[in-house]
Amino acid sequence: MPPLSSFLHRTFRPLLAAAFVSALTSFLPAAAQVNGVGQRPYLGWSTFSEQTINSGFLTQANIQAQSDALKASGLQQHGFVYINIDSGWQGSFDANGRPIPNTSTFPNIKALVDHIHANGQKAGIYWIPGIEQPAVDGNFPILGTSYTTQQIVAIPLAQGNTFAGPLPNPFHDKIDFTKPGAQEYINSVVALFASWGIDFIKLDSVAPGSDVDSTAVDDRPDVAAWSQAIAQSGRPIWFTVSWDLDQDYLSTWQQFSNARRIDQDVECEGDCATLTDWPRIVLREYEDVGWEHSTGPTLGWNDMDTLDIGMGTEDGLSDTEKQTAVTIWAMANSPLYLGGDLTQLDAFAKAAFTNDEILAVDQSGNPGVQVTGGAQPVWVADAGDGSFYLALYNLNGLPSQVTVPWSDLGFTQALQVRDLWNSINLSPTPSSFTTILPGHGVRLLRVYPTGTAPSTFTQSYEAESAVLNGTASVVACTACSGGSKAGNIGASTTSNSVTFNNVQVEHDGTYRMEVDAMTQGPRALVYTVNGGSPATLNLGGGSFNLPQATTVPVTLKAGVNIITFNNPATFGPDLDRIVISGNGNEPPPSFTTYEAEAAQLSGSASVAGCSYCSGGAYIGSFGAGTQNAVTFNNVTAPQAGTYQLEVDYTENGPRSFFVYVNGGSPIELDVNGSSWDSPQFLLTPVQLNAGANTIVFTNPNANGFAPGLDSITVGPVVNSANLSAVINRKSGPEDLRLWQLTLSNTGSGAATQTTLDSFTVASTNSSSGCGAAAVFLGPLSLGTIPANGSRSVTVPVVFSPFCNKDNSFGVHAVFSSNQGANVGTIVNTSETK
């Protein structure tokens, strides 16, 4: 093996995934994928995302225009060839009970497919398991048989997919594949699609999965039948099963399909004002951990859903977040298919998907695995030539320094490091790689390693042997270490916990803690070490039976340590074990996140569930008076000074926080969101004392309810070595001042693609009625700043009439260059007008 051998040996733990899944069924796929396709993830486009914001979009004319736009975009020359038609094309059934198009929207689907093929592309279509009631009621003859559609329906009636209604009339009826004519019916449907020239089929609403994680609805026979029908058709048709599949039945998905959707829809579908948003993107990173070992050229691919990154601001993502999204998908070797309107494809998407170094990561056939988890995860993938792809993420909103010791990856030094987003070679690094990442940012590297890192201390602690409190209980688990796990953890601020009270190390320091846990969908564990500040581990996954391993840094003292797992608001994942490893020299976390649901709540403040929130919940119904508040009593700082405060909130409309730090004057934070289930963030500087601090969130105005509060994160101020900035000029009338920000490049090379990423102004004298807000619709491009050069940008700042020259304001600005490779900040708590 290459130098990662020791890491791979520690991390892969194949018994957790392969052996147990094999025990659930009688076989696993042995060789190449089915249907003669699928050796690499496909690249293309799907209609569904645009359908969620444009109800009249799904027409033959629009699909033809998208095909033409893809051909003209430049992406097709780099492999983007699939044009996939999603749900809504069907109108009725033919004389053999097969679905046919709505002729008012698709007057000639064969002509449309021919047009797609003439453009050098492939055509995809959508359908579902089972058989719909109109096809049953018609009692149509099944093509090439003496049987009819009524004769293949399961009796008594059962639900054919998860869209089905309740019994006794599900509308989507289950097919009984033990009956003659059943397989022949599916053969006839696929033959019809093949006659149109279809190259791709998405079978949706498949269970177990699709929000039914049991065999109450069981479409495994349908998946096998569709796969058999595709093989019989003689046409190489890609076959994807969807959505959010149950991993316990992985062998079926692997044997009979080319890809399986491992998560919920990425689109907001009305839950926010855009196509998608950041919480839906980051959930893919959490979900992929549980599936990372079950994908590849012979196993099929983990499908993370559409990449909605081509429509500018309509996507709901900044360019930094889009860059991170592409990297998450590429490291997973997920199919890459765009959403939105290709006729409006933005410059970011064109640049990203014509970058062959990025596409090579996705097409490598060696999906990545997570090395380190938490809010600054690190992923690695074998590039196949002795080098490795390395992705470093910052899932927090505040800019942070991230360091990866090469020993975490199993080698001692890097002979060469290449930045793939910027297509530049970096200097060799002897022992680690350090970078400053913008909020929600990423670095994607190709590393050429040498040397083998020595083995380190490792000690495992079983959850079933820990101290279980409240409802937490031992549950049998075949795939778990020791054959058991701890379940029913959380949903209490004081109870239902798992405590490891004898975790021992020889030296003070920061170690690596592997947490083996399992969940279906997003859940979180909140843990404390020796009674210190809590940390949140957000997880996703597809099984409560198959443990996944996520490793985070923990700071321990020499001798005995106590580590407790809980969740103050909702039930957390089940817990198999923890494994402590390392020599105490890991980089410690530079930030601390405090969940609002673990804070002190007063008055009407209450917990609300939120699947996309950190920890699974937020605090709402507070404000409208200071008696209704959320108080963080032990926000710790290593020394007195100015820190970055990230506030993650939910909101649908304009509202305001008033933030009191250690009893000082309130800081007014005005926000305007579009979703109660998708947290957004803002940054503001705060002045903290050494040790414990108290931060209170409320709204003192009688009719002024505060936004929902998910969490706060506190971190040090970070600054680029090469980029610096200063507010050096202020002009204009008293109520609308123009602040000039000048960025200087002190590095030896040009700072390309320089942007002002964010600019926040908050009044620190809100008790006087003074309010301020920057009129900033970022990010703002400043282009290239030459070495020893500078660029200036003017930001309008609006002030309320109650502000005077003596008022002070907190300013937090983030700027970057070279696609996020060079990041800096301005943090000031005492700026004046």
PDB file of N, CA and C in Angstrom, residues 540-626:
ATOM      1  N   GLY A 540     -25.139  12.353  10.160  1.00  0.00           N
ATOM      2  CA  GLY A 540     -26.215  11.849   9.325  1.00  0.00           C
ATOM      3  C   GLY A 540     -25.920  10.401   9.027  1.00  0.00           C
ATOM      4  N   GLY A 541     -26.810   9.747   8.304  1.00  0.00           N
ATOM      5  CA  GLY A 541     -26.548   8.361   7.972  1.00  0.00           C
ATOM      6  C   GLY A 541     -27.789   7.655   7.497  1.00  0.00           C
ATOM      7  N   GLY A 542     -27.633   6.372   7.166  1.00  0.00           N
ATOM      8  CA  GLY A 542     -28.728   5.615   6.596  1.00  0.00           C
ATOM      9  C   GLY A 542     -29.068   4.349   7.341  1.00  0.00           C
ATOM     10  N   SER A 543     -28.597   4.197   8.603  1.00  0.00           N
ATOM     11  CA  SER A 543     -28.856   2.955   9.322  1.00  0.00           C
ATOM     12  C   SER A 543     -28.644   3.137  10.819  1.00  0.00           C
ATOM     13  N   PHE A 544     -29.528   2.531  11.608  1.00  0.00           N
ATOM     14  CA  PHE A 544     -29.320   2.429  13.046  1.00  0.00           C
ATOM     15  C   PHE A 544     -28.630   1.123  13.428  1.00  0.00           C
ATOM     16  N   ASN A 545     -28.210   0.339  12.415  1.00  0.00           N
ATOM     17  CA  ASN A 545     -27.545  -0.936  12.678  1.00  0.00           C
ATOM     18  C   ASN A 545     -26.082  -0.951  12.285  1.00  0.00           C
ATOM     19  N   LEU A 546     -25.655   0.003  11.454  1.00  0.00           N
ATOM     20  CA  LEU A 546     -24.295   0.025  10.935  1.00  0.00           C
ATOM     21  C   LEU A 546     -23.540   1.222  11.479  1.00  0.00           C
ATOM     22  N   PRO A 547     -22.572   1.022  12.375  1.00  0.00           N
ATOM     23  CA  PRO A 547     -21.840   2.160  12.937  1.00  0.00           C
ATOM     24  C   PRO A 547     -20.997   2.871  11.876  1.00  0.00           C
ATOM     25  N   GLN A 548     -20.875   4.168  12.039  1.00  0.00           N
ATOM     26  CA  GLN A 548     -19.969   4.986  11.240  1.00  0.00           C
ATOM     27  C   GLN A 548     -18.980   5.652  12.183  1.00  0.00           C
ATOM     28  N   ALA A 549     -17.766   5.867  11.694  1.00  0.00           N
ATOM     29  CA  ALA A 549     -16.705   6.404  12.541  1.00  0.00           C
ATOM     30  C   ALA A 549     -16.418   7.857  12.174  1.00  0.00           C
ATOM     31  N   THR A 550     -16.513   8.748  13.149  1.00  0.00           N
ATOM     32  CA  THR A 550     -16.165  10.153  12.987  1.00  0.00           C
ATOM     33  C   THR A 550     -15.175  10.519  14.081  1.00  0.00           C
ATOM     34  N   THR A 551     -14.075  11.171  13.705  1.00  0.00           N
ATOM     35  CA  THR A 551     -13.003  11.477  14.654  1.00  0.00           C
ATOM     36  C   THR A 551     -12.896  12.983  14.865  1.00  0.00           C
ATOM     37  N   VAL A 552     -12.806  13.399  16.114  1.00  0.00           N
ATOM     38  CA  VAL A 552     -12.698  14.813  16.467  1.00  0.00           C
ATOM     39  C   VAL A 552     -11.565  14.994  17.480  1.00  0.00           C
ATOM     40  N   PRO A 553     -10.965  16.196  17.541  1.00  0.00           N
ATOM     41  CA  PRO A 553      -9.928  16.446  18.555  1.00  0.00           C
ATOM     42  C   PRO A 553     -10.539  16.695  19.924  1.00  0.00           C
ATOM     43  N   VAL A 554      -9.924  16.136  20.968  1.00  0.00           N
ATOM     44  CA  VAL A 554     -10.353  16.399  22.346  1.00  0.00           C
ATOM     45  C   VAL A 554      -9.122  16.671  23.191  1.00  0.00           C
ATOM     46  N   THR A 555      -9.221  17.638  24.063  1.00  0.00           N
ATOM     47  CA  THR A 555      -8.112  17.987  24.952  1.00  0.00           C
ATOM     48  C   THR A 555      -8.295  17.270  26.286  1.00  0.00           C
ATOM     49  N   LEU A 556      -7.296  16.454  26.644  1.00  0.00           N
ATOM     50  CA  LEU A 556      -7.371  15.616  27.838  1.00  0.00           C
ATOM     51  C   LEU A 556      -6.234  15.962  28.785  1.00  0.00           C
ATOM     52  N   LYS A 557      -6.416  15.607  30.034  1.00  0.00           N
ATOM     53  CA  LYS A 557      -5.365  15.781  31.038  1.00  0.00           C
ATOM     54  C   LYS A 557      -4.730  14.434  31.339  1.00  0.00           C
ATOM     55  N   ALA A 558      -3.507  14.470  31.822  1.00  0.00           N
ATOM     56  CA  ALA A 558      -2.836  13.235  32.199  1.00  0.00           C
ATOM     57  C   ALA A 558      -3.624  12.533  33.298  1.00  0.00           C
ATOM     58  N   GLY A 559      -3.787  11.214  33.149  1.00  0.00           N
ATOM     59  CA  GLY A 559      -4.546  10.460  34.136  1.00  0.00           C
ATOM     60  C   GLY A 559      -5.959  10.190  33.663  1.00  0.00           C
ATOM     61  N   VAL A 560      -6.912  10.268  34.583  1.00  0.00           N
ATOM     62  CA  VAL A 560      -8.302   9.893  34.306  1.00  0.00           C
ATOM     63  C   VAL A 560      -9.093  11.099  33.812  1.00  0.00           C
ATOM     64  N   ASN A 561      -9.884  10.885  32.746  1.00  0.00           N
ATOM     65  CA  ASN A 561     -10.757  11.907  32.176  1.00  0.00           C
ATOM     66  C   ASN A 561     -12.188  11.385  32.098  1.00  0.00           C
ATOM     67  N   ILE A 562     -13.139  12.306  32.130  1.00  0.00           N
ATOM     68  CA  ILE A 562     -14.560  11.965  32.058  1.00  0.00           C
ATOM     69  C   ILE A 562     -15.156  12.611  30.813  1.00  0.00           C
ATOM     70  N   ILE A 563     -15.752  11.797  29.936  1.00  0.00           N
ATOM     71  CA  ILE A 563     -16.373  12.300  28.702  1.00  0.00           C
ATOM     72  C   ILE A 563     -17.831  11.864  28.697  1.00  0.00           C
ATOM     73  N   THR A 564     -18.741  12.843  28.573  1.00  0.00           N
ATOM     74  CA  THR A 564     -20.182  12.580  28.631  1.00  0.00           C
ATOM     75  C   THR A 564     -20.837  12.967  27.322  1.00  0.00           C
ATOM     76  N   PHE A 565     -21.722  12.094  26.818  1.00  0.00           N
ATOM     77  CA  PHE A 565     -22.483  12.326  25.586  1.00  0.00           C
ATOM     78  C   PHE A 565     -23.965  12.472  25.919  1.00  0.00           C
ATOM     79  N   ASN A 566     -24.587  13.460  25.278  1.00  0.00           N
ATOM     80  CA  ASN A 566     -26.006  13.725  25.507  1.00  0.00           C
ATOM     81  C   ASN A 566     -26.514  14.527  24.319  1.00  0.00           C
ATOM     82  N   ASN A 567     -27.745  14.969  24.375  1.00  0.00           N
ATOM     83  CA  ASN A 567     -28.297  15.999  23.494  1.00  0.00           C
ATOM     84  C   ASN A 567     -29.394  16.678  24.284  1.00  0.00           C
ATOM     85  N   PRO A 568     -29.281  17.994  24.538  1.00  0.00           N
ATOM     86  CA  PRO A 568     -30.229  18.648  25.442  1.00  0.00           C
ATOM     87  C   PRO A 568     -31.634  18.799  24.895  1.00  0.00           C
ATOM     88  N   ALA A 569     -31.821  18.640  23.579  1.00  0.00           N
ATOM     89  CA  ALA A 569     -33.125  18.949  22.990  1.00  0.00           C
ATOM     90  C   ALA A 569     -33.803  17.760  22.342  1.00  0.00           C
ATOM     91  N   THR A 570     -33.059  16.949  21.603  1.00  0.00           N
ATOM     92  CA  THR A 570     -33.658  15.858  20.847  1.00  0.00           C
ATOM     93  C   THR A 570     -32.853  14.582  21.074  1.00  0.00           C
ATOM     94  N   PHE A 571     -33.403  13.457  20.655  1.00  0.00           N
ATOM     95  CA  PHE A 571     -32.655  12.214  20.769  1.00  0.00           C
ATOM     96  C   PHE A 571     -31.493  12.221  19.788  1.00  0.00           C
ATOM     97  N   GLY A 572     -30.329  11.755  20.266  1.00  0.00           N
ATOM     98  CA  GLY A 572     -29.131  11.714  19.447  1.00  0.00           C
ATOM     99  C   GLY A 572     -28.970  10.377  18.764  1.00  0.00           C
ATOM    100  N   PRO A 573     -27.909  10.203  17.988  1.00  0.00           N
ATOM    101  CA  PRO A 573     -27.597   8.902  17.406  1.00  0.00           C
ATOM    102  C   PRO A 573     -27.338   7.873  18.494  1.00  0.00           C
ATOM    103  N   ASP A 574     -27.442   6.600  18.121  1.00  0.00           N
ATOM    104  CA  ASP A 574     -26.994   5.535  19.018  1.00  0.00           C
ATOM    105  C   ASP A 574     -25.469   5.517  19.020  1.00  0.00           C
ATOM    106  N   LEU A 575     -24.890   5.063  20.128  1.00  0.00           N
ATOM    107  CA  LEU A 575     -23.442   5.148  20.325  1.00  0.00           C
ATOM    108  C   LEU A 575     -22.858   3.759  20.553  1.00  0.00           C
ATOM    109  N   ASP A 576     -21.891   3.389  19.710  1.00  0.00           N
ATOM    110  CA  ASP A 576     -21.239   2.089  19.814  1.00  0.00           C
ATOM    111  C   ASP A 576     -20.050   2.147  20.771  1.00  0.00           C
ATOM    112  N   ARG A 577     -19.096   3.053  20.507  1.00  0.00           N
ATOM    113  CA  ARG A 577     -17.899   3.147  21.326  1.00  0.00           C
ATOM    114  C   ARG A 577     -17.183   4.449  21.002  1.00  0.00           C
ATOM    115  N   ILE A 578     -16.163   4.766  21.795  1.00  0.00           N
ATOM    116  CA  ILE A 578     -15.205   5.802  21.449  1.00  0.00           C
ATOM    117  C   ILE A 578     -13.818   5.179  21.456  1.00  0.00           C
ATOM    118  N   VAL A 579     -12.924   5.734  20.635  1.00  0.00           N
ATOM    119  CA  VAL A 579     -11.540   5.273  20.563  1.00  0.00           C
ATOM    120  C   VAL A 579     -10.634   6.488  20.687  1.00  0.00           C
ATOM    121  N   ILE A 580      -9.784   6.514  21.684  1.00  0.00           N
ATOM    122  CA  ILE A 580      -8.837   7.603  21.905  1.00  0.00           C
ATOM    123  C   ILE A 580      -7.495   7.201  21.318  1.00  0.00           C
ATOM    124  N   SER A 581      -6.902   8.095  20.510  1.00  0.00           N
ATOM    125  CA  SER A 581      -5.614   7.777  19.898  1.00  0.00           C
ATOM    126  C   SER A 581      -4.767   9.032  19.796  1.00  0.00           C
ATOM    127  N   GLY A 582      -3.495   8.837  19.461  1.00  0.00           N
ATOM    128  CA  GLY A 582      -2.593   9.966  19.260  1.00  0.00           C
ATOM    129  C   GLY A 582      -1.542  10.066  20.341  1.00  0.00           C
ATOM    130  N   ASN A 583      -0.742  11.127  20.246  1.00  0.00           N
ATOM    131  CA  ASN A 583       0.327  11.360  21.223  1.00  0.00           C
ATOM    132  C   ASN A 583       0.148  12.670  21.984  1.00  0.00           C
ATOM    133  N   GLY A 584      -1.035  13.280  21.830  1.00  0.00           N
ATOM    134  CA  GLY A 584      -1.317  14.532  22.538  1.00  0.00           C
ATOM    135  C   GLY A 584      -0.910  15.779  21.803  1.00  0.00           C
ATOM    136  N   ASN A 585      -0.467  15.628  20.544  1.00  0.00           N
ATOM    137  CA  ASN A 585       0.039  16.778  19.785  1.00  0.00           C
ATOM    138  C   ASN A 585      -0.904  17.238  18.679  1.00  0.00           C
ATOM    139  N   GLU A 586      -2.176  16.829  18.729  1.00  0.00           N
ATOM    140  CA  GLU A 586      -3.143  17.298  17.729  1.00  0.00           C
ATOM    141  C   GLU A 586      -3.400  18.801  17.898  1.00  0.00           C
ATOM    142  N   PRO A 587      -3.684  19.517  16.794  1.00  0.00           N
ATOM    143  CA  PRO A 587      -4.080  20.925  16.945  1.00  0.00           C
ATOM    144  C   PRO A 587      -5.411  21.007  17.691  1.00  0.00           C
ATOM    145  N   PRO A 588      -5.493  21.766  18.773  1.00  0.00           N
ATOM    146  CA  PRO A 588      -6.759  21.867  19.506  1.00  0.00           C
ATOM    147  C   PRO A 588      -7.765  22.706  18.724  1.00  0.00           C
ATOM    148  N   PRO A 589      -9.052  22.523  18.956  1.00  0.00           N
ATOM    149  CA  PRO A 589     -10.051  23.370  18.295  1.00  0.00           C
ATOM    150  C   PRO A 589      -9.823  24.838  18.652  1.00  0.00           C
ATOM    151  N   SER A 590      -9.988  25.704  17.671  1.00  0.00           N
ATOM    152  CA  SER A 590      -9.783  27.138  17.899  1.00  0.00           C
ATOM    153  C   SER A 590     -11.093  27.871  18.147  1.00  0.00           C
ATOM    154  N   PHE A 591     -12.200  27.146  18.212  1.00  0.00           N
ATOM    155  CA  PHE A 591     -13.516  27.761  18.362  1.00  0.00           C
ATOM    156  C   PHE A 591     -14.338  26.912  19.317  1.00  0.00           C
ATOM    157  N   THR A 592     -15.406  27.486  19.836  1.00  0.00           N
ATOM    158  CA  THR A 592     -16.346  26.739  20.667  1.00  0.00           C
ATOM    159  C   THR A 592     -17.753  27.103  20.235  1.00  0.00           C
ATOM    160  N   THR A 593     -18.589  26.086  20.037  1.00  0.00           N
ATOM    161  CA  THR A 593     -19.990  26.288  19.683  1.00  0.00           C
ATOM    162  C   THR A 593     -20.861  25.984  20.888  1.00  0.00           C
ATOM    163  N   TYR A 594     -21.815  26.863  21.137  1.00  0.00           N
ATOM    164  CA  TYR A 594     -22.742  26.714  22.252  1.00  0.00           C
ATOM    165  C   TYR A 594     -24.155  26.603  21.682  1.00  0.00           C
ATOM    166  N   GLU A 595     -24.816  25.481  21.943  1.00  0.00           N
ATOM    167  CA  GLU A 595     -26.167  25.280  21.460  1.00  0.00           C
ATOM    168  C   GLU A 595     -27.149  26.107  22.288  1.00  0.00           C
ATOM    169  N   ALA A 596     -28.069  26.782  21.612  1.00  0.00           N
ATOM    170  CA  ALA A 596     -29.040  27.600  22.328  1.00  0.00           C
ATOM    171  C   ALA A 596     -29.935  26.755  23.226  1.00  0.00           C
ATOM    172  N   GLU A 597     -30.240  25.531  22.779  1.00  0.00           N
ATOM    173  CA  GLU A 597     -31.123  24.684  23.578  1.00  0.00           C
ATOM    174  C   GLU A 597     -30.465  24.215  24.869  1.00  0.00           C
ATOM    175  N   ALA A 598     -29.123  24.351  24.980  1.00  0.00           N
ATOM    176  CA  ALA A 598     -28.424  24.007  26.219  1.00  0.00           C
ATOM    177  C   ALA A 598     -28.211  25.222  27.108  1.00  0.00           C
ATOM    178  N   ALA A 599     -28.633  26.393  26.645  1.00  0.00           N
ATOM    179  CA  ALA A 599     -28.466  27.621  27.420  1.00  0.00           C
ATOM    180  C   ALA A 599     -29.562  27.743  28.473  1.00  0.00           C
ATOM    181  N   GLN A 600     -29.502  28.813  29.257  1.00  0.00           N
ATOM    182  CA  GLN A 600     -30.539  29.089  30.251  1.00  0.00           C
ATOM    183  C   GLN A 600     -31.679  29.833  29.566  1.00  0.00           C
ATOM    184  N   LEU A 601     -32.863  29.252  29.615  1.00  0.00           N
ATOM    185  CA  LEU A 601     -34.035  29.860  28.983  1.00  0.00           C
ATOM    186  C   LEU A 601     -34.908  30.509  30.046  1.00  0.00           C
ATOM    187  N   SER A 602     -35.401  31.695  29.744  1.00  0.00           N
ATOM    188  CA  SER A 602     -36.268  32.382  30.694  1.00  0.00           C
ATOM    189  C   SER A 602     -37.533  32.865  30.002  1.00  0.00           C
ATOM    190  N   GLY A 603     -38.594  33.003  30.801  1.00  0.00           N
ATOM    191  CA  GLY A 603     -39.859  33.486  30.261  1.00  0.00           C
ATOM    192  C   GLY A 603     -40.439  32.536  29.239  1.00  0.00           C
ATOM    193  N   SER A 604     -40.828  33.068  28.096  1.00  0.00           N
ATOM    194  CA  SER A 604     -41.508  32.273  27.069  1.00  0.00           C
ATOM    195  C   SER A 604     -40.563  31.523  26.143  1.00  0.00           C
ATOM    196  N   ALA A 605     -39.242  31.714  26.273  1.00  0.00           N
ATOM    197  CA  ALA A 605     -38.274  31.044  25.389  1.00  0.00           C
ATOM    198  C   ALA A 605     -38.468  29.534  25.470  1.00  0.00           C
ATOM    199  N   SER A 606     -38.505  28.866  24.294  1.00  0.00           N
ATOM    200  CA  SER A 606     -38.800  27.439  24.278  1.00  0.00           C
ATOM    201  C   SER A 606     -38.101  26.760  23.116  1.00  0.00           C
ATOM    202  N   VAL A 607     -37.962  25.440  23.239  1.00  0.00           N
ATOM    203  CA  VAL A 607     -37.260  24.635  22.247  1.00  0.00           C
ATOM    204  C   VAL A 607     -38.200  24.299  21.096  1.00  0.00           C
ATOM    205  N   ALA A 608     -37.682  24.400  19.876  1.00  0.00           N
ATOM    206  CA  ALA A 608     -38.421  23.997  18.675  1.00  0.00           C
ATOM    207  C   ALA A 608     -37.549  23.063  17.855  1.00  0.00           C
ATOM    208  N   GLY A 609     -38.101  21.977  17.368  1.00  0.00           N
ATOM    209  CA  GLY A 609     -37.355  21.037  16.545  1.00  0.00           C
ATOM    210  C   GLY A 609     -36.988  21.632  15.199  1.00  0.00           C
ATOM    211  N   CYS A 610     -35.835  21.212  14.655  1.00  0.00           N
ATOM    212  CA  CYS A 610     -35.336  21.787  13.398  1.00  0.00           C
ATOM    213  C   CYS A 610     -34.320  20.815  12.818  1.00  0.00           C
ATOM    214  N   SER A 611     -34.712  20.101  11.754  1.00  0.00           N
ATOM    215  CA  SER A 611     -33.858  19.031  11.242  1.00  0.00           C
ATOM    216  C   SER A 611     -32.546  19.539  10.676  1.00  0.00           C
ATOM    217  N   TYR A 612     -32.499  20.785  10.185  1.00  0.00           N
ATOM    218  CA  TYR A 612     -31.269  21.313   9.602  1.00  0.00           C
ATOM    219  C   TYR A 612     -30.451  22.144  10.595  1.00  0.00           C
ATOM    220  N   CYS A 613     -30.932  22.301  11.827  1.00  0.00           N
ATOM    221  CA  CYS A 613     -30.210  23.085  12.821  1.00  0.00           C
ATOM    222  C   CYS A 613     -29.134  22.242  13.492  1.00  0.00           C
ATOM    223  N   SER A 614     -28.088  22.911  13.953  1.00  0.00           N
ATOM    224  CA  SER A 614     -27.076  22.237  14.752  1.00  0.00           C
ATOM    225  C   SER A 614     -27.720  21.698  16.018  1.00  0.00           C
ATOM    226  N   GLY A 615     -27.477  20.429  16.325  1.00  0.00           N
ATOM    227  CA  GLY A 615     -28.082  19.824  17.501  1.00  0.00           C
ATOM    228  C   GLY A 615     -29.517  19.400  17.316  1.00  0.00           C
ATOM    229  N   GLY A 616     -30.139  19.753  16.170  1.00  0.00           N
ATOM    230  CA  GLY A 616     -31.498  19.320  15.869  1.00  0.00           C
ATOM    231  C   GLY A 616     -32.590  20.202  16.424  1.00  0.00           C
ATOM    232  N   ALA A 617     -32.246  21.415  16.909  1.00  0.00           N
ATOM    233  CA  ALA A 617     -33.275  22.271  17.495  1.00  0.00           C
ATOM    234  C   ALA A 617     -32.795  23.721  17.527  1.00  0.00           C
ATOM    235  N   TYR A 618     -33.743  24.633  17.751  1.00  0.00           N
ATOM    236  CA  TYR A 618     -33.422  26.031  18.005  1.00  0.00           C
ATOM    237  C   TYR A 618     -34.346  26.540  19.108  1.00  0.00           C
ATOM    238  N   ILE A 619     -34.076  27.745  19.598  1.00  0.00           N
ATOM    239  CA  ILE A 619     -34.917  28.375  20.616  1.00  0.00           C
ATOM    240  C   ILE A 619     -35.729  29.483  19.967  1.00  0.00           C
ATOM    241  N   GLY A 620     -37.037  29.418  20.151  1.00  0.00           N
ATOM    242  CA  GLY A 620     -37.935  30.444  19.625  1.00  0.00           C
ATOM    243  C   GLY A 620     -38.805  31.023  20.713  1.00  0.00           C
ATOM    244  N   SER A 621     -39.734  31.880  20.308  1.00  0.00           N
ATOM    245  CA  SER A 621     -40.733  32.468  21.214  1.00  0.00           C
ATOM    246  C   SER A 621     -40.099  33.249  22.354  1.00  0.00           C
ATOM    247  N   PHE A 622     -39.087  34.047  22.044  1.00  0.00           N
ATOM    248  CA  PHE A 622     -38.506  34.895  23.085  1.00  0.00           C
ATOM    249  C   PHE A 622     -38.334  36.307  22.548  1.00  0.00           C
ATOM    250  N   GLY A 623     -38.000  37.221  23.434  1.00  0.00           N
ATOM    251  CA  GLY A 623     -38.036  38.643  23.106  1.00  0.00           C
ATOM    252  C   GLY A 623     -39.361  39.231  23.559  1.00  0.00           C
ATOM    253  N   ALA A 624     -39.740  40.348  22.955  1.00  0.00           N
ATOM    254  CA  ALA A 624     -40.946  41.061  23.386  1.00  0.00           C
ATOM    255  C   ALA A 624     -40.850  41.393  24.875  1.00  0.00           C
ATOM    256  N   GLY A 625     -39.642  41.744  25.291  1.00  0.00           N
ATOM    257  CA  GLY A 625     -39.359  42.036  26.689  1.00  0.00           C
ATOM    258  C   GLY A 625     -38.162  41.246  27.166  1.00  0.00           C
ATOM    259  N   THR A 626     -37.327  41.866  27.994  1.00  0.00           N
ATOM    260  CA  THR A 626     -36.078  41.217  28.416  1.00  0.00           C
ATOM    261  C   THR A 626     -36.306  40.019  29.325  1.00  0.00           C
TER     262      THR A 626
END
